Protein backbone atom coordinates (compact mmCIF):
# COMPACT_ATOMS: atom_id res chain seq x y z
CA UNK A 1 0.00 0.00 0.00
CA UNK A 2 1.34 3.43 -0.90
CA UNK A 3 2.49 5.75 1.87
CA UNK A 4 0.21 8.60 0.80
CA UNK A 5 -3.20 7.41 -0.34
CA UNK A 6 -6.28 9.34 -1.37
CA UNK A 7 -8.77 7.67 0.95
CA UNK A 8 -12.50 8.19 0.57
CA UNK A 9 -14.58 7.13 3.56
CA UNK A 10 -18.17 5.98 3.15
CA UNK A 11 -20.51 5.30 6.05
CA UNK A 12 -23.24 2.68 5.71
CA UNK A 13 -25.75 3.05 8.58
CA UNK A 14 -27.43 -0.25 7.71
CA UNK A 15 -29.02 -2.46 10.35
CA UNK A 16 -31.59 -4.29 8.25
CA UNK A 17 -29.35 -7.30 7.62
CA UNK A 18 -29.72 -8.57 11.18
CA UNK A 19 -32.00 -8.44 14.22
CA UNK A 20 -30.26 -6.30 16.84
CA UNK A 21 -30.81 -2.57 16.49
CA UNK A 22 -28.05 -0.02 16.91
CA UNK A 23 -25.44 -1.12 14.38
CA UNK A 24 -26.70 1.67 12.09
CA UNK A 25 -24.79 4.02 14.42
CA UNK A 26 -21.51 2.21 13.73
CA UNK A 27 -20.21 4.73 11.19
CA UNK A 28 -20.76 7.61 13.62
CA UNK A 29 -18.99 5.70 16.40
CA UNK A 30 -15.96 5.05 14.19
CA UNK A 31 -15.79 8.69 13.19
CA UNK A 32 -16.11 9.73 16.85
CA UNK A 33 -13.19 7.41 17.67
CA UNK A 34 -10.98 9.52 15.43
CA UNK A 35 -10.66 7.63 12.16
CA UNK A 36 -9.99 10.71 10.03
CA UNK A 37 -7.32 12.25 12.27
CA UNK A 38 -5.64 8.85 12.71
CA UNK A 39 -5.29 8.41 8.95
CA UNK A 40 -4.21 12.00 8.35
CA UNK A 41 -1.50 11.67 11.00
CA UNK A 42 -0.02 8.78 9.00
CA UNK A 43 0.15 11.04 5.94
CA UNK A 44 -2.91 10.08 3.93
CA UNK A 45 -5.34 12.48 2.29
CA UNK A 46 -8.81 11.66 3.65
CA UNK A 47 -12.18 12.68 2.29
CA UNK A 48 -15.28 11.75 4.26
CA UNK A 49 -18.00 11.39 1.61
CA UNK A 50 -20.72 10.94 4.22
CA UNK A 51 -23.26 8.16 4.64
CA UNK A 52 -25.36 6.15 2.24
CA UNK A 53 -29.00 7.10 2.81
CA UNK A 54 -30.75 4.27 4.66
CA UNK A 55 -34.37 4.67 5.82
CA UNK A 56 -34.86 4.63 9.57
CA UNK A 57 -37.88 3.71 11.62
CA UNK A 58 -39.45 0.70 13.25
CA UNK A 59 -39.37 -2.48 11.26
CA UNK A 60 -42.44 -4.61 10.85
CA UNK A 61 -40.48 -7.84 10.58
CA UNK A 62 -41.56 -8.57 7.03
CA UNK A 63 -39.99 -11.47 5.22
CA UNK A 64 -39.83 -11.89 1.47
CA UNK A 65 -38.83 -15.27 0.06
CA UNK A 66 -37.49 -16.19 3.51
CA UNK A 67 -35.27 -13.13 3.73
CA UNK A 68 -35.77 -10.37 6.27
CA UNK A 69 -35.83 -6.76 5.01
CA UNK A 70 -34.88 -7.75 1.47
CA UNK A 71 -36.05 -4.46 -0.05
CA UNK A 72 -34.10 -2.29 2.40
CA UNK A 73 -30.88 -4.28 2.08
CA UNK A 74 -31.13 -4.39 -1.71
CA UNK A 75 -31.68 -0.64 -1.97
CA UNK A 76 -28.83 0.25 0.41
CA UNK A 77 -26.37 -2.13 -1.25
CA UNK A 78 -27.28 -0.82 -4.70
CA UNK A 79 -26.55 2.74 -3.58
CA UNK A 80 -23.29 1.63 -1.96
CA UNK A 81 -22.19 -0.26 -5.07
CA UNK A 82 -22.68 2.84 -7.19
CA UNK A 83 -20.71 4.97 -4.72
CA UNK A 84 -17.83 2.48 -4.52
CA UNK A 85 -17.68 2.05 -8.30
CA UNK A 86 -17.42 5.81 -8.72
CA UNK A 87 -14.60 6.03 -6.18
CA UNK A 88 -12.57 3.33 -7.92
CA UNK A 89 -12.97 5.13 -11.26
CA UNK A 90 -11.34 8.24 -9.81
CA UNK A 91 -8.45 6.36 -8.20
CA UNK A 92 -9.66 6.69 -4.62
CA UNK A 93 -9.05 4.08 -1.94
CA UNK A 94 -12.55 3.09 -0.70
CA UNK A 95 -12.72 2.74 3.09
CA UNK A 96 -16.22 1.70 4.11
CA UNK A 97 -17.68 1.75 7.64
CA UNK A 98 -20.75 -0.15 8.81
CA UNK A 99 -23.30 -1.08 9.63
CA UNK A 100 -24.03 -4.80 9.42
CA UNK A 101 -22.11 -7.16 7.17
CA UNK A 102 -24.84 -7.39 4.53
CA UNK A 103 -23.35 -4.14 3.22
CA UNK A 104 -20.44 -6.15 1.78
CA UNK A 105 -22.79 -7.20 -1.01
CA UNK A 106 -22.77 -3.59 -2.18
CA UNK A 107 -19.07 -3.05 -1.56
CA UNK A 108 -17.99 -6.06 -3.60
CA UNK A 109 -20.50 -5.31 -6.34
CA UNK A 110 -19.06 -1.82 -6.71
CA UNK A 111 -15.48 -3.09 -6.71
CA UNK A 112 -16.33 -5.51 -9.52
CA UNK A 113 -16.51 -2.49 -11.83
CA UNK A 114 -12.71 -2.20 -11.72
CA UNK A 115 -11.40 -5.58 -10.57
CA UNK A 116 -11.86 -8.74 -12.62
CA UNK A 117 -9.82 -10.99 -10.33
CA UNK A 118 -10.30 -9.44 -6.90
CA UNK A 119 -8.89 -11.19 -3.85
CA UNK A 120 -10.88 -11.04 -0.62
CA UNK A 121 -9.82 -11.54 2.99
CA UNK A 122 -12.91 -12.21 5.10
CA UNK A 123 -11.83 -11.53 8.68
CA UNK A 124 -14.77 -12.85 10.66
CA UNK A 125 -16.01 -15.31 13.26
CA UNK A 126 -18.60 -16.40 10.70
CA UNK A 127 -18.34 -17.60 7.11
CA UNK A 128 -21.36 -15.51 6.00
CA UNK A 129 -21.94 -17.97 3.18
CA UNK A 130 -25.55 -18.92 3.91
CA UNK A 131 -28.38 -18.59 1.41
CA UNK A 132 -32.11 -18.36 2.05
CA UNK A 133 -32.19 -22.18 1.89
CA UNK A 134 -29.50 -22.75 4.54
CA UNK A 135 -29.89 -19.72 6.82
CA UNK A 136 -31.27 -20.53 10.29
CA UNK A 137 -32.44 -16.93 10.75
CA UNK A 138 -33.21 -15.34 7.39
CA UNK A 139 -30.84 -12.49 8.29
CA UNK A 140 -28.98 -11.26 5.21
CA UNK A 141 -25.84 -10.31 7.17
CA UNK A 142 -25.09 -14.05 7.21
CA UNK A 143 -25.19 -14.20 3.39
CA UNK A 144 -22.94 -11.54 1.80
CA UNK A 145 -20.09 -13.87 0.86
CA UNK A 146 -22.51 -16.35 -0.72
CA UNK A 147 -24.26 -13.57 -2.65
CA UNK A 148 -20.96 -12.16 -3.90
CA UNK A 149 -20.04 -15.65 -5.11
CA UNK A 150 -23.26 -15.77 -7.12
CA UNK A 151 -25.39 -17.85 -4.74
CA UNK A 152 -28.71 -16.80 -3.24
CA UNK A 153 -31.66 -14.60 -4.12
CA UNK A 154 -31.58 -13.12 -7.62
CA UNK A 155 -32.25 -9.59 -6.37
CA UNK A 156 -29.13 -9.73 -4.20
CA UNK A 157 -26.90 -11.62 -6.63
CA UNK A 158 -27.72 -9.17 -9.44
CA UNK A 159 -27.10 -5.94 -7.53
CA UNK A 160 -25.25 -3.43 -9.75
CA UNK A 161 -24.18 -6.14 -12.23
CA UNK A 162 -25.60 -9.56 -12.93
CA UNK A 163 -24.00 -12.63 -11.44
CA UNK A 164 -21.10 -13.31 -9.15
CA UNK A 165 -18.65 -10.57 -8.27
CA UNK A 166 -15.75 -12.64 -6.90
CA UNK A 167 -14.31 -16.11 -7.43
CA UNK A 168 -14.25 -18.76 -4.68
CA UNK A 169 -10.57 -19.49 -5.27
CA UNK A 170 -9.77 -15.84 -4.51
CA UNK A 171 -11.34 -15.84 -1.03
CA UNK A 172 -9.58 -16.44 2.29
CA UNK A 173 -11.60 -16.57 5.52
CA UNK A 174 -9.63 -15.83 8.70
CA UNK A 175 -10.86 -16.37 12.27
CA UNK A 176 -13.88 -18.60 11.62
CA UNK A 177 -15.30 -20.31 14.68
CA UNK A 178 -19.07 -20.31 14.13
CA UNK A 179 -20.02 -22.03 10.87
CA UNK A 180 -23.47 -23.41 10.09
CA UNK A 181 -23.87 -26.95 8.65
CA UNK A 182 -25.03 -25.63 5.27
CA UNK A 183 -22.03 -23.31 5.13
CA UNK A 184 -19.59 -26.16 5.80
CA UNK A 185 -20.99 -28.01 2.80
CA UNK A 186 -20.62 -25.00 0.51
CA UNK A 187 -17.08 -24.26 1.73
CA UNK A 188 -16.01 -27.83 0.97
CA UNK A 189 -17.76 -27.91 -2.41
CA UNK A 190 -16.17 -24.63 -3.52
CA UNK A 191 -12.77 -25.33 -1.95
CA UNK A 192 -12.66 -22.00 -0.13
CA UNK A 193 -9.49 -21.41 1.86
CA UNK A 194 -10.42 -21.06 5.55
CA UNK A 195 -8.15 -20.47 8.54
CA UNK A 196 -10.21 -21.23 11.62
CA UNK A 197 -9.21 -20.42 15.18
CA UNK A 198 -7.67 -23.91 15.27
CA UNK A 199 -5.06 -22.93 12.68
CA UNK A 200 -4.44 -19.57 14.35
CA UNK A 201 -3.97 -21.21 17.76
CA UNK A 202 -1.81 -24.01 16.38
CA UNK A 203 0.38 -22.15 13.87
CA UNK A 204 0.21 -18.53 15.03
CA UNK A 205 -1.03 -15.45 13.21
CA UNK A 206 2.29 -14.84 11.44
CA UNK A 207 2.11 -18.21 9.71
CA UNK A 208 -1.58 -17.83 8.90
CA UNK A 209 -1.14 -14.40 7.33
CA UNK A 210 1.94 -15.48 5.38
CA UNK A 211 -0.02 -18.42 4.01
CA UNK A 212 -3.02 -16.23 3.16
CA UNK A 213 -0.90 -13.60 1.41
CA UNK A 214 1.14 -16.20 -0.51
CA UNK A 215 -2.04 -17.99 -1.53
CA UNK A 216 -3.72 -14.86 -2.86
CA UNK A 217 -0.55 -13.71 -4.61
CA UNK A 218 -0.42 -17.07 -6.42
CA UNK A 219 -3.90 -16.36 -7.86
CA UNK A 220 -2.62 -13.28 -9.73
CA UNK A 221 -5.24 -11.06 -8.10
CA UNK A 222 -5.61 -7.55 -9.49
CA UNK A 223 -6.70 -6.07 -6.14
CA UNK A 224 -7.30 -7.15 -2.55
CA UNK A 225 -10.32 -6.23 -0.43
CA UNK A 226 -10.32 -6.63 3.35
CA UNK A 227 -13.76 -7.21 4.84
CA UNK A 228 -13.28 -7.06 8.60
CA UNK A 229 -16.11 -7.89 10.96
CA UNK A 230 -15.30 -6.75 14.49
CA UNK A 231 -16.72 -10.02 15.81
CA UNK A 232 -13.66 -11.68 14.27
CA UNK A 233 -11.91 -10.53 17.43
CA UNK A 234 -12.68 -12.05 20.80
CA UNK A 235 -15.58 -10.20 22.48
CA UNK A 236 -13.23 -9.41 25.37
CA UNK A 237 -11.84 -6.72 23.07
CA UNK A 238 -14.92 -5.92 20.98
CA UNK A 239 -18.04 -6.16 23.14
CA UNK A 240 -20.12 -3.97 20.82
CA UNK A 241 -20.99 -6.52 18.13
CA UNK A 242 -24.32 -8.16 17.37
CA UNK A 243 -23.20 -11.79 17.20
CA UNK A 244 -20.25 -12.23 19.58
CA UNK A 245 -18.51 -15.62 19.64
CA UNK A 246 -16.07 -16.40 22.49
CA UNK A 247 -12.59 -17.68 21.75
CA UNK A 248 -11.70 -15.25 18.98
CA UNK A 249 -8.63 -13.49 17.63
CA UNK A 250 -6.78 -11.33 20.12
CA UNK A 251 -6.24 -7.58 19.91
CA UNK A 252 -2.52 -7.97 19.32
CA UNK A 253 -2.92 -10.77 16.76
CA UNK A 254 -5.32 -8.54 14.83
CA UNK A 255 -2.86 -5.65 14.79
CA UNK A 256 -0.18 -8.03 13.52
CA UNK A 257 -2.52 -9.21 10.76
CA UNK A 258 -3.20 -5.62 9.70
CA UNK A 259 0.51 -4.76 9.80
CA UNK A 260 1.32 -7.74 7.60
CA UNK A 261 -1.36 -6.73 5.11
CA UNK A 262 0.13 -3.23 5.04
CA UNK A 263 3.59 -4.67 4.42
CA UNK A 264 2.24 -6.85 1.58
CA UNK A 265 1.24 -3.76 -0.41
CA UNK A 266 -1.74 -5.68 -1.82
CA UNK A 267 -4.77 -4.07 -0.17
CA UNK A 268 -6.80 -1.81 -2.48
CA UNK A 269 -10.01 -1.39 -0.44
CA UNK A 270 -11.32 -2.17 3.03
CA UNK A 271 -14.47 -2.22 5.12
CA UNK A 272 -14.95 -2.43 8.88
CA UNK A 273 -18.39 -3.64 9.93
CA UNK A 274 -20.70 -4.63 12.78
CA UNK A 275 -19.79 -1.90 15.28
CA UNK A 276 -22.86 -1.49 17.51
CA UNK A 277 -22.55 1.39 20.02
CA UNK A 278 -25.73 0.30 21.84
CA UNK A 279 -24.06 -2.96 22.83
CA UNK A 280 -20.63 -1.41 23.39
CA UNK A 281 -18.72 -0.30 26.47
CA UNK A 282 -17.58 3.35 26.19
CA UNK A 283 -17.04 3.05 22.42
CA UNK A 284 -14.38 0.37 22.98
CA UNK A 285 -15.23 -1.53 19.81
CA UNK A 286 -15.02 1.56 17.62
CA UNK A 287 -11.70 2.43 19.28
CA UNK A 288 -10.40 -1.03 18.37
CA UNK A 289 -11.64 -0.58 14.81
CA UNK A 290 -9.79 2.72 14.45
CA UNK A 291 -6.64 1.21 15.95
CA UNK A 292 -6.75 -1.61 13.41
CA UNK A 293 -7.33 0.91 10.64
CA UNK A 294 -4.19 2.70 11.79
CA UNK A 295 -2.15 -0.50 11.53
CA UNK A 296 -3.62 -1.39 8.14
CA UNK A 297 -2.69 2.01 6.74
CA UNK A 298 0.87 2.12 7.99
CA UNK A 299 0.91 3.39 11.55
CA UNK A 300 4.18 2.34 13.21
CA UNK A 301 5.37 2.26 16.80
CA UNK A 302 8.83 3.51 15.80
CSV table of N, CA, C and O in Angstrom, one decimal, residues 8 33 35 37 40 45 47 72 84 92 108 128 133 135 159 163-164 185 190 193 212 228 238 292 297:
chain,number,residue,atom,x,y,z
A,8,UNK,N,-11.1,7.7,0.5
A,8,UNK,CA,-12.5,8.2,0.6
A,8,UNK,C,-13.3,7.3,1.5
A,8,UNK,O,-13.4,6.1,1.2
A,33,UNK,N,-14.4,8.0,17.1
A,33,UNK,CA,-13.2,7.4,17.7
A,33,UNK,C,-11.9,7.9,17.0
A,33,UNK,O,-10.8,7.6,17.3
A,35,UNK,N,-11.2,8.3,13.4
A,35,UNK,CA,-10.7,7.6,12.2
A,35,UNK,C,-10.0,8.6,11.2
A,35,UNK,O,-8.9,8.3,10.7
A,37,UNK,N,-8.6,11.7,11.8
A,37,UNK,CA,-7.3,12.2,12.3
A,37,UNK,C,-6.2,11.2,12.3
A,37,UNK,O,-5.1,11.5,12.1
A,40,UNK,N,-4.9,10.8,8.8
A,40,UNK,CA,-4.2,12.0,8.4
A,40,UNK,C,-2.9,12.1,9.0
A,40,UNK,O,-1.9,12.5,8.4
A,45,UNK,N,-4.3,11.5,2.6
A,45,UNK,CA,-5.3,12.5,2.3
A,45,UNK,C,-6.7,11.8,2.4
A,45,UNK,O,-7.0,10.8,1.7
A,47,UNK,N,-10.9,12.0,2.6
A,47,UNK,CA,-12.2,12.7,2.3
A,47,UNK,C,-13.3,11.8,2.9
A,47,UNK,O,-13.5,10.7,2.5
A,72,UNK,N,-35.0,-3.3,1.8
A,72,UNK,CA,-34.1,-2.3,2.4
A,72,UNK,C,-32.6,-2.6,2.2
A,72,UNK,O,-31.8,-1.7,1.8
A,84,UNK,N,-19.2,3.1,-4.5
A,84,UNK,CA,-17.8,2.5,-4.5
A,84,UNK,C,-17.3,2.4,-5.9
A,84,UNK,O,-16.1,2.7,-6.2
A,92,UNK,N,-9.6,6.6,-6.1
A,92,UNK,CA,-9.7,6.7,-4.6
A,92,UNK,C,-9.5,5.3,-4.0
A,92,UNK,O,-9.8,4.3,-4.6
A,108,UNK,N,-18.6,-5.2,-2.6
A,108,UNK,CA,-18.0,-6.1,-3.6
A,108,UNK,C,-18.6,-5.9,-5.0
A,108,UNK,O,-17.9,-6.0,-6.0
A,128,UNK,N,-20.4,-16.4,6.7
A,128,UNK,CA,-21.4,-15.5,6.0
A,128,UNK,C,-21.6,-16.0,4.6
A,128,UNK,O,-21.8,-15.3,3.6
A,133,UNK,N,-31.9,-20.8,1.6
A,133,UNK,CA,-32.2,-22.2,1.9
A,133,UNK,C,-31.5,-22.7,3.1
A,133,UNK,O,-32.0,-23.6,3.8
A,135,UNK,N,-30.0,-20.6,5.7
A,135,UNK,CA,-29.9,-19.7,6.8
A,135,UNK,C,-30.9,-20.1,7.9
A,135,UNK,O,-32.1,-20.3,7.7
A,159,UNK,N,-27.3,-7.3,-7.9
A,159,UNK,CA,-27.1,-5.9,-7.5
A,159,UNK,C,-25.9,-5.4,-8.3
A,159,UNK,O,-24.9,-5.9,-8.5
A,163,UNK,N,-24.9,-11.5,-11.7
A,163,UNK,CA,-24.0,-12.6,-11.4
A,163,UNK,C,-23.0,-12.4,-10.4
A,163,UNK,O,-23.0,-11.4,-9.7
A,164,UNK,N,-22.1,-13.3,-10.2
A,164,UNK,CA,-21.1,-13.3,-9.1
A,164,UNK,C,-20.1,-12.2,-9.4
A,164,UNK,O,-19.8,-11.8,-10.5
A,185,UNK,N,-20.8,-27.3,4.1
A,185,UNK,CA,-21.0,-28.0,2.8
A,185,UNK,C,-20.5,-27.1,1.6
A,185,UNK,O,-19.8,-27.6,0.7
A,190,UNK,N,-16.9,-25.7,-2.8
A,190,UNK,CA,-16.2,-24.6,-3.5
A,190,UNK,C,-14.7,-24.6,-3.3
A,190,UNK,O,-13.9,-23.9,-4.0
A,193,UNK,N,-10.6,-21.3,0.9
A,193,UNK,CA,-9.5,-21.4,1.9
A,193,UNK,C,-9.9,-20.8,3.2
A,193,UNK,O,-10.1,-19.5,3.2
A,212,UNK,N,-1.9,-16.9,3.9
A,212,UNK,CA,-3.0,-16.2,3.2
A,212,UNK,C,-2.5,-15.3,2.1
A,212,UNK,O,-3.0,-15.3,0.9
A,228,UNK,N,-13.6,-6.7,7.2
A,228,UNK,CA,-13.3,-7.1,8.6
A,228,UNK,C,-14.5,-6.8,9.5
A,228,UNK,O,-15.0,-5.7,9.6
A,238,UNK,N,-13.9,-6.6,21.8
A,238,UNK,CA,-14.9,-5.9,21.0
A,238,UNK,C,-16.3,-6.3,21.5
A,238,UNK,O,-17.0,-7.1,20.8
A,292,UNK,N,-7.1,-0.7,14.5
A,292,UNK,CA,-6.8,-1.6,13.4
A,292,UNK,C,-6.6,-0.9,12.1
A,292,UNK,O,-5.8,-1.2,11.2
A,297,UNK,N,-3.1,0.9,7.6
A,297,UNK,CA,-2.7,2.0,6.7
A,297,UNK,C,-1.3,2.6,7.1
A,297,UNK,O,-0.9,3.6,6.6
